[in-house]
PDB file of C-alpha atoms in Angstrom:
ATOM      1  CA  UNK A   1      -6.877 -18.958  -0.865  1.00 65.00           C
ATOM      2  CA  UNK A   2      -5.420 -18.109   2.447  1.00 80.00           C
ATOM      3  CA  UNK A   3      -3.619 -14.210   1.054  1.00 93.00           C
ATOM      4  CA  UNK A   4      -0.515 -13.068   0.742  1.00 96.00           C
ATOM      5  CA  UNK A   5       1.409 -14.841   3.989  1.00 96.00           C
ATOM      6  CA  UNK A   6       4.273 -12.834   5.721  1.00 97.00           C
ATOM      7  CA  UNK A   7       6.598 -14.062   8.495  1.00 96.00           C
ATOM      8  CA  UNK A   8       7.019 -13.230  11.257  1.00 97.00           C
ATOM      9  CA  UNK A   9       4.702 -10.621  11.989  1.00 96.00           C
ATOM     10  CA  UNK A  10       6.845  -9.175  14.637  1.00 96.00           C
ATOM     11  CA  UNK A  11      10.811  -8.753  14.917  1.00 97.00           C
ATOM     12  CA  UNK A  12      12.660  -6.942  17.365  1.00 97.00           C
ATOM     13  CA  UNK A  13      16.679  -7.196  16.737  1.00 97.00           C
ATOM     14  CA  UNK A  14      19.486  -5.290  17.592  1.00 97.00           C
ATOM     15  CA  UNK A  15      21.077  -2.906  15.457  1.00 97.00           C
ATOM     16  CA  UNK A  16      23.673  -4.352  13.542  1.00 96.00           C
ATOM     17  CA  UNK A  17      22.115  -8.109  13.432  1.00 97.00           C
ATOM     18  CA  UNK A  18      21.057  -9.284  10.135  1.00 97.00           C
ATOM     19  CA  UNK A  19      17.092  -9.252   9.229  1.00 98.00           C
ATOM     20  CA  UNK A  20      15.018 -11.732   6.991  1.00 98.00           C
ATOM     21  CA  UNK A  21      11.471 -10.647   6.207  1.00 98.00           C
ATOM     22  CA  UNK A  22       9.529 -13.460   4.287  1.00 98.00           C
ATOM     23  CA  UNK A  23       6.373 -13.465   1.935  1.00 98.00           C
ATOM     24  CA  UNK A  24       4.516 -15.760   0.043  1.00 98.00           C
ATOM     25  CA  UNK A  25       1.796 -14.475  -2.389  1.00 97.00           C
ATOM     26  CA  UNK A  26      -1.092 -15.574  -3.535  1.00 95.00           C
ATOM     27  CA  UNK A  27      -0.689 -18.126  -5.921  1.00 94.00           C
ATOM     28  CA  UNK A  28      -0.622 -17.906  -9.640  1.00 92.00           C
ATOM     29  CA  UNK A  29       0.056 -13.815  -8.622  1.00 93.00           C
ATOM     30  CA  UNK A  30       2.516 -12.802 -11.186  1.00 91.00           C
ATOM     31  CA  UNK A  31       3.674  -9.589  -9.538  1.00 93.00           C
ATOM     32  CA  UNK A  32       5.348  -9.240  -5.802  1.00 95.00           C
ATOM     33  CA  UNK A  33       5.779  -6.100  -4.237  1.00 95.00           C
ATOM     34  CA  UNK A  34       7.724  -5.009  -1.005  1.00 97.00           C
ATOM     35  CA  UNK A  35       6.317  -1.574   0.283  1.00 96.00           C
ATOM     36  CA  UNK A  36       7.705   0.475   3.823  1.00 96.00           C
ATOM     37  CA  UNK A  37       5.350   2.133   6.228  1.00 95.00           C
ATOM     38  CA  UNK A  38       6.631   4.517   8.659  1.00 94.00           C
ATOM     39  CA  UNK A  39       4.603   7.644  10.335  1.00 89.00           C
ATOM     40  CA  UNK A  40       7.164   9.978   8.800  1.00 89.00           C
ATOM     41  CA  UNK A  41       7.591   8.606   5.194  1.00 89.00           C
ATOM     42  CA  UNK A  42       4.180   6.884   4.695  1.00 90.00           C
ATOM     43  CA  UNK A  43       3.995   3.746   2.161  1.00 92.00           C
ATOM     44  CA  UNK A  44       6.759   2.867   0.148  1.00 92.00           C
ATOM     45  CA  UNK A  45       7.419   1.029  -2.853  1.00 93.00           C
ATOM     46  CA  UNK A  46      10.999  -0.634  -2.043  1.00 95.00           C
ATOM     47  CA  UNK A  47      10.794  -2.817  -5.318  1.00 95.00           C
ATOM     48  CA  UNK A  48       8.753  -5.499  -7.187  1.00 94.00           C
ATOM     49  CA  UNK A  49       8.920  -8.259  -9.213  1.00 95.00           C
ATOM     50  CA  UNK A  50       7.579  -9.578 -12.501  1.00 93.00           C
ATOM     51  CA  UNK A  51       7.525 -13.496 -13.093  1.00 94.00           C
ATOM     52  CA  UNK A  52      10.611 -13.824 -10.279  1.00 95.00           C
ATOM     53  CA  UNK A  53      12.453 -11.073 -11.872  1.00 95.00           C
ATOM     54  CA  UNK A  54      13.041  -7.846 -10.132  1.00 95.00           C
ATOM     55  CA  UNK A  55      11.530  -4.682 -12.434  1.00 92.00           C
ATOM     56  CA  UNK A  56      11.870  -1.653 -10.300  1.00 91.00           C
ATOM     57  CA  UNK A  57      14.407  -1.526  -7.001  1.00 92.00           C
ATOM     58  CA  UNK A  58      14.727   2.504  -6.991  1.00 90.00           C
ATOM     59  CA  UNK A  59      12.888   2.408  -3.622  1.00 91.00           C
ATOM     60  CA  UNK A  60      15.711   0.439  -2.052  1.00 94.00           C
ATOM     61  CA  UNK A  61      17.219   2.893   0.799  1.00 87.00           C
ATOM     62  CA  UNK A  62      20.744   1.858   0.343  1.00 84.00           C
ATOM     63  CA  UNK A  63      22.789  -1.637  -0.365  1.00 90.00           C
ATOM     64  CA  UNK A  64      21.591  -2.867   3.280  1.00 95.00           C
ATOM     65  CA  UNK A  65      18.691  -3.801   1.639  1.00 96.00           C
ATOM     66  CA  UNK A  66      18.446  -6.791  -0.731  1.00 97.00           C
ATOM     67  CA  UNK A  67      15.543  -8.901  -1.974  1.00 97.00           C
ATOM     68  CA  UNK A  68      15.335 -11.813  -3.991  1.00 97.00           C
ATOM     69  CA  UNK A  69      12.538 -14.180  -5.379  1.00 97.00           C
ATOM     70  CA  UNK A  70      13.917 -17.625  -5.763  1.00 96.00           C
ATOM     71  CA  UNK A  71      11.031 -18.428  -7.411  1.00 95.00           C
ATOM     72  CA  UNK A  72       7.141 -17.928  -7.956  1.00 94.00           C
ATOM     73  CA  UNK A  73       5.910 -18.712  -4.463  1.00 95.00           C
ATOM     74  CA  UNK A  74       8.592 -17.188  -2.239  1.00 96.00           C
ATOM     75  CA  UNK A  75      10.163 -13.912  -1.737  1.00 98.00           C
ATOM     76  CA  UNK A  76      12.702 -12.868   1.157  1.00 98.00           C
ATOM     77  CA  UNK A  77      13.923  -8.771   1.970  1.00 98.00           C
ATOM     78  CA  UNK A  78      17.319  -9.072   3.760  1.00 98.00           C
ATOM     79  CA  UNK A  79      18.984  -5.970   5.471  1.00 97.00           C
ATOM     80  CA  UNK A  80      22.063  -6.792   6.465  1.00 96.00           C
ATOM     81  CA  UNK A  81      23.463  -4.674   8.704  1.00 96.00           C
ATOM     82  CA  UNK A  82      19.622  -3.447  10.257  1.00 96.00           C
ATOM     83  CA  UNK A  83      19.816   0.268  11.661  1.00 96.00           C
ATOM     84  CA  UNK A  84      17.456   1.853  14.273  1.00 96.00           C
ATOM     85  CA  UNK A  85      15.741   3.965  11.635  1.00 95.00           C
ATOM     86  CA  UNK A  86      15.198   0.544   9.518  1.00 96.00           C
ATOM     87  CA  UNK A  87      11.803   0.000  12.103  1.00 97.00           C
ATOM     88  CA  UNK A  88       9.305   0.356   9.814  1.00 97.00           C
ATOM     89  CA  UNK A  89       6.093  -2.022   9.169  1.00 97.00           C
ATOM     90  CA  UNK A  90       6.997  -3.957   5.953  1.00 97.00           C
ATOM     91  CA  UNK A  91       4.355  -5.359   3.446  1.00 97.00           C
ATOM     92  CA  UNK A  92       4.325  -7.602   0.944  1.00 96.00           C
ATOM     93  CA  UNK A  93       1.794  -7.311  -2.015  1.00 95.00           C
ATOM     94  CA  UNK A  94       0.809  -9.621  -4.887  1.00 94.00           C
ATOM     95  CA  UNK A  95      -1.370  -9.228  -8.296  1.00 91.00           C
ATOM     96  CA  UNK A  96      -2.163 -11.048 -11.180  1.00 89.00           C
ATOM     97  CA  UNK A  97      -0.701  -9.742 -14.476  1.00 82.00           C
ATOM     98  CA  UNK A  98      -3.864  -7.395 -16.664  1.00 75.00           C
ATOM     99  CA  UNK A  99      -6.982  -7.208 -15.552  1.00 70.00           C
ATOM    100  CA  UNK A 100      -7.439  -4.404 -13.005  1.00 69.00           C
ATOM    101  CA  UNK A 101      -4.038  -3.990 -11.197  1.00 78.00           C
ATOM    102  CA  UNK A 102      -5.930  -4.796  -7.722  1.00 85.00           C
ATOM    103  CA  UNK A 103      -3.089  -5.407  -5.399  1.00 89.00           C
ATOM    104  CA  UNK A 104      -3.232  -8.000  -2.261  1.00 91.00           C
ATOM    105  CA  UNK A 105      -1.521  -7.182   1.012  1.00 93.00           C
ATOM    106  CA  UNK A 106      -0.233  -9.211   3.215  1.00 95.00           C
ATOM    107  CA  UNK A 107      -0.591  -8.462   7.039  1.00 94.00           C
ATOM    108  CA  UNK A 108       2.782  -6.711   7.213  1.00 96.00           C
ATOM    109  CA  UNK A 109       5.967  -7.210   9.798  1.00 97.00           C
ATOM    110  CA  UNK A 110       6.160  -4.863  11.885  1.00 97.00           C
ATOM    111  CA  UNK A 111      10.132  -4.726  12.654  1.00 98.00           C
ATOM    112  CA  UNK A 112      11.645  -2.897  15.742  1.00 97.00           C
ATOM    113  CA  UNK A 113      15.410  -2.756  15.899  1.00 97.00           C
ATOM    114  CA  UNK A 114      16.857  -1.455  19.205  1.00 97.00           C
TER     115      UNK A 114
ATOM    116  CA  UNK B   1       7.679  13.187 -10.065  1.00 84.00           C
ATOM    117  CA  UNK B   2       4.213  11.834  -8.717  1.00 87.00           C
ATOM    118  CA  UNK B   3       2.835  13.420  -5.627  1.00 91.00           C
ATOM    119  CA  UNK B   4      -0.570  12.350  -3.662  1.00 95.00           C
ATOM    120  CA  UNK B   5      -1.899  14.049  -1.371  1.00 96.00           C
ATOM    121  CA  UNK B   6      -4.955  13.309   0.929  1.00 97.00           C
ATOM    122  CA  UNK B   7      -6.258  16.126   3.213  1.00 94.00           C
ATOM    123  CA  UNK B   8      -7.442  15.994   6.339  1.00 94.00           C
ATOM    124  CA  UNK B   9      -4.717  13.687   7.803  1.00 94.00           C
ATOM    125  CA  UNK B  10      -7.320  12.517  10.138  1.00 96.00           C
ATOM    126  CA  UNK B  11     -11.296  13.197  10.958  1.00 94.00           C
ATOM    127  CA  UNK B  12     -14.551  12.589  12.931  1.00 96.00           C
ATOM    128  CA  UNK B  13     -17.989  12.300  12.203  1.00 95.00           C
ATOM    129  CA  UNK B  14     -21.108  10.783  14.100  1.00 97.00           C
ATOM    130  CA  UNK B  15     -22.498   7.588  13.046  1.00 97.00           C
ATOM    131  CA  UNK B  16     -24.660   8.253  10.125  1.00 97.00           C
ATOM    132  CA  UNK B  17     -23.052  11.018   8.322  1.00 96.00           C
ATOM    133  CA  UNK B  18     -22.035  10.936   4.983  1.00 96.00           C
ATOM    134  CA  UNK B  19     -18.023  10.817   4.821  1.00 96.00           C
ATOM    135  CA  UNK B  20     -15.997  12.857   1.875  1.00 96.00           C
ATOM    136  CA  UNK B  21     -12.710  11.983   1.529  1.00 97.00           C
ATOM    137  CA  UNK B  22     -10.232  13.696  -0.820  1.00 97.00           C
ATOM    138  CA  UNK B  23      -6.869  12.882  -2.569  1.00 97.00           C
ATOM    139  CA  UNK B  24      -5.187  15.093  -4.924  1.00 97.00           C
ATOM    140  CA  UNK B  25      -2.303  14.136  -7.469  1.00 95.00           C
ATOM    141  CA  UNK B  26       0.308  16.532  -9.226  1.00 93.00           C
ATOM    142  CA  UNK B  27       0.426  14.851 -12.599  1.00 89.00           C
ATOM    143  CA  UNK B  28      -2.684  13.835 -14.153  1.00 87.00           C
ATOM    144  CA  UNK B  29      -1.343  11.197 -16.987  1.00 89.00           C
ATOM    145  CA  UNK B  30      -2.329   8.823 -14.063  1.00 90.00           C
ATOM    146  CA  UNK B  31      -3.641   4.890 -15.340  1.00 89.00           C
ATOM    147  CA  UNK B  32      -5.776   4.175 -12.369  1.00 91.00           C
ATOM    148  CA  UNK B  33      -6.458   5.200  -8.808  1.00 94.00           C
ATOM    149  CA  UNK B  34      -7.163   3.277  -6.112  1.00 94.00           C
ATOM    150  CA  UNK B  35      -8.520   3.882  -2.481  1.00 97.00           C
ATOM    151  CA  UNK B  36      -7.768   1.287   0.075  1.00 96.00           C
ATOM    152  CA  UNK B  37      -8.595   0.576   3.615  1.00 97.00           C
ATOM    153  CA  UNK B  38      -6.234   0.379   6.442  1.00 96.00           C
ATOM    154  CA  UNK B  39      -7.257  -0.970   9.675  1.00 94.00           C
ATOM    155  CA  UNK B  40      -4.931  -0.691  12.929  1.00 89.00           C
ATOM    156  CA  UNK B  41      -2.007  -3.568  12.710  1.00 85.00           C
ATOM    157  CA  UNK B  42      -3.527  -5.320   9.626  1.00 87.00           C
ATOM    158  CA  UNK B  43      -2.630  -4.322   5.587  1.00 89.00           C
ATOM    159  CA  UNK B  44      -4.487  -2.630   3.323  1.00 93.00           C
ATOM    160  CA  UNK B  45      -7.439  -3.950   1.175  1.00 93.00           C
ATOM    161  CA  UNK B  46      -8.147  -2.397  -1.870  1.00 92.00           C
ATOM    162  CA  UNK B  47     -11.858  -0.902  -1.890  1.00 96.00           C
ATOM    163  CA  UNK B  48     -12.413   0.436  -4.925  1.00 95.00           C
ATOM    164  CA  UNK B  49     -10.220   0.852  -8.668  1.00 92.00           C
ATOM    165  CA  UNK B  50     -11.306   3.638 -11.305  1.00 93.00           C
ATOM    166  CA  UNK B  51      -9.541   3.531 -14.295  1.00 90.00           C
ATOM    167  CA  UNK B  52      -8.480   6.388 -15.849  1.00 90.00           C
ATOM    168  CA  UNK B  53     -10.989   6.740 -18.776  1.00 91.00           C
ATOM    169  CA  UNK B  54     -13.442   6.134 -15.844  1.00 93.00           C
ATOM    170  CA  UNK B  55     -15.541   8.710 -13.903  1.00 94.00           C
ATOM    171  CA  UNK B  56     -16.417   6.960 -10.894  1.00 95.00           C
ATOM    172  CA  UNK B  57     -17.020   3.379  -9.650  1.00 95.00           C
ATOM    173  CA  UNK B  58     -19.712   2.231  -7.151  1.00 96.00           C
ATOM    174  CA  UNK B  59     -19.622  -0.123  -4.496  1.00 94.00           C
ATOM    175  CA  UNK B  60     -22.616  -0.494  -1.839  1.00 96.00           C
ATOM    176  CA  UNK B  61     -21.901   2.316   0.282  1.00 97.00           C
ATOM    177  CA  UNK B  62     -19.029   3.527  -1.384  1.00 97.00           C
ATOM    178  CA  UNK B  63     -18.822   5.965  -4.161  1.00 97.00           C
ATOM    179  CA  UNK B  64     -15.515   7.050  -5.727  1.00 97.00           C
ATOM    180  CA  UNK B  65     -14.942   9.678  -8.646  1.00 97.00           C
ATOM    181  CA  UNK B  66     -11.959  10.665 -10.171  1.00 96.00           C
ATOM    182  CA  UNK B  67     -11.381  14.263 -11.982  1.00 95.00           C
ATOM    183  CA  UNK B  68      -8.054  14.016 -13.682  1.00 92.00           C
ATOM    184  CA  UNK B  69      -8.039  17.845 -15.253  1.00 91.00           C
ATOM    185  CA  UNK B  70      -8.193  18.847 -11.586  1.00 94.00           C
ATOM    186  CA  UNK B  71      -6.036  16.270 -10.108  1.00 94.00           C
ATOM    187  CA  UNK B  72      -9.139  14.737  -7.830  1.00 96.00           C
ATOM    188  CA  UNK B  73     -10.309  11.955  -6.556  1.00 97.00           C
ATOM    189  CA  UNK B  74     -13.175  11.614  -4.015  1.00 97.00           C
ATOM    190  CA  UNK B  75     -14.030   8.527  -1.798  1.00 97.00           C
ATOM    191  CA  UNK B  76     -18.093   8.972  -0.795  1.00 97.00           C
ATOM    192  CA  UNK B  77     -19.046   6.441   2.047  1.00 97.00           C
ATOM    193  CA  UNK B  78     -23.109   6.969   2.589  1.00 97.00           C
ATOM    194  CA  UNK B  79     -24.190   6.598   6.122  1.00 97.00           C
ATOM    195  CA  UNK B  80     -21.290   5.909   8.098  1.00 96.00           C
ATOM    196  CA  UNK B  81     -21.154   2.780  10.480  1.00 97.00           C
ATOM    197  CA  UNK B  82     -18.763   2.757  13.313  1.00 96.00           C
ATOM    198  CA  UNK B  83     -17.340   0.049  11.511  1.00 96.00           C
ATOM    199  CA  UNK B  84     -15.882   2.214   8.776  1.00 97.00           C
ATOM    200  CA  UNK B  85     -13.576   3.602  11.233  1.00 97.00           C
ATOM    201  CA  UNK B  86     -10.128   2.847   9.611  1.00 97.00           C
ATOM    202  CA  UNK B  87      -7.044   4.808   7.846  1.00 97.00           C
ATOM    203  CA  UNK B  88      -8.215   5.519   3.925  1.00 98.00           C
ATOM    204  CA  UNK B  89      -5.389   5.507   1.622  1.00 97.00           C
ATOM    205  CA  UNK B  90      -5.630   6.179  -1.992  1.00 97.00           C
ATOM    206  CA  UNK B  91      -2.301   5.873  -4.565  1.00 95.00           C
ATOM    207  CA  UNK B  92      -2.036   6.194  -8.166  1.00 93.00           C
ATOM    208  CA  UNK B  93      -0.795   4.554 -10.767  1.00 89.00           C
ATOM    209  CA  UNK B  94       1.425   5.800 -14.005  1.00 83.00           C
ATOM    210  CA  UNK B  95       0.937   3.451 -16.308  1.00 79.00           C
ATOM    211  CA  UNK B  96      -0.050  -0.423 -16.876  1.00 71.00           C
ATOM    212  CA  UNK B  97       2.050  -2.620 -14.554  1.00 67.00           C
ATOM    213  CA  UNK B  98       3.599   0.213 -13.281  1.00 71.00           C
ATOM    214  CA  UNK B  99       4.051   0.898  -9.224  1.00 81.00           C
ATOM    215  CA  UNK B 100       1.427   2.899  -6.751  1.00 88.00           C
ATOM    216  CA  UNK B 101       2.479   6.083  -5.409  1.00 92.00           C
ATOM    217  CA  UNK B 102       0.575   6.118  -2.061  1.00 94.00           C
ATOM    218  CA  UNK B 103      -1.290   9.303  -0.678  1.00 95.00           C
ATOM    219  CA  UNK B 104      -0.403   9.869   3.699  1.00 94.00           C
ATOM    220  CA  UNK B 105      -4.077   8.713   4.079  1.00 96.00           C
ATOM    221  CA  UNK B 106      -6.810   9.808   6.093  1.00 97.00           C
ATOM    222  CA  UNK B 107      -7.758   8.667   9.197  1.00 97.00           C
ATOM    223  CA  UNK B 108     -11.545   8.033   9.769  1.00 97.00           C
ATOM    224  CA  UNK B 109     -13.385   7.482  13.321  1.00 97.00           C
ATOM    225  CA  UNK B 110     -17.287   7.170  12.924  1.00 97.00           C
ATOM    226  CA  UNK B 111     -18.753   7.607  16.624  1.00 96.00           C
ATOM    227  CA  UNK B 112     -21.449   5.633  17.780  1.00 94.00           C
TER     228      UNK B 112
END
């Protein structure tokens, strides 16, 4: 299996342009997670999903920040309008339901907006 | 509310040494812990899982224990390798299913 796949893996924008962040887990992964990594903050849990649906979205900063998971292969994090203090590396994570909760990571996009 | 905590931020040793590195929790009713490995630019891979009616779990060079009446957890990697060099994270868990709360990490440089 190739691992959790994120795109792109860089993204430089300008404040006030609208930001798509992409992730595909690992397939047959029933849980998707979308964690923030800053030097300030540290990793974040923004929200996850169960089966597509989303179980936990307390992380999310503020309504900037959406995400949705159209369906078990696919998952996008929107911010819409992106701020300066938005850069952050993002990562995606995937597990399979039971078993031992070992969660995958995905190689992260690291997002820079000027 | 969850806190983890991993202390030192950051450390040295030569090649060879032993490495002990520590992450503490506020609440004990944890389900697991985990310690993962974090190396520049790249996510995190998960090294080792103890569950909480667990003591410790082994895997070649690494050693992890977990002490939930004192809030502890210890990652043991036996003769470092310059190649361990990396940022060690470990995060806990609540309950089944539930989300990681993520210790600051430690970051590790073995010298040749």
């Amino acid at each position: 299996d190739a691992g959790v796949i994120q795109s792109p893996r860089h993204e430089v924008t300008e404040m006030g342009q609208e930001v798509t962040l992409r992730c595909k887990p690992i397939s047959g992964h029933d849980y998707l997670f979308w964690y923030r990594q800053t030097m300030m903050r540290g990793l974040e849990l923004l929200i996850y999903f169960n089966n597509n649906v989303p179980i936990d979205d307390s992380g999310m900063p503020e309504d900037r920040f959406s995400a949705k998971m159209p369906n078990a292969s696919f998952s996008t994090l929107k911010i819409q309008p992106s701020e300066p203090r938005d850069s952050a590396v993002y990562f995606c994570a995937s597990r399979i339901a039971g078993g031992q909760e070992t969660q995958y990571f995905g190689p992260g996009t690291r997002l820079l907006v000027l | 509310k969850q806190e983890v905590t991993q202390i030192p931020a950051a450390l040295s040793v030569p090649e060879g040494e032993n490495l002990v590195l520590n992450c503490s929790f506020t609440d004990s009713a944890i389900y697991n812990l985990q310690w993962f490995r974090q190396d520049p630019g790249k996510g995190l891979t998960s090294l080792l899982l103890i569950q909480s009616s667990q003591r410790e779990q082994t895997s070649g060079r690494l050693n992890a224990s977990l002490d939930k009446s004192s809030g502890r957890s210890t990652l043991y990697i036996a003769a470092s390798q310059p190649g361990d060099s990396a940022t060690y994270l470990c995060a806990s868990s609540k309950a089944a299913g539930n989300k990681l709360t993520f210790g600051g990490g430690t970051r590790v440089l073995v010298k040749p």
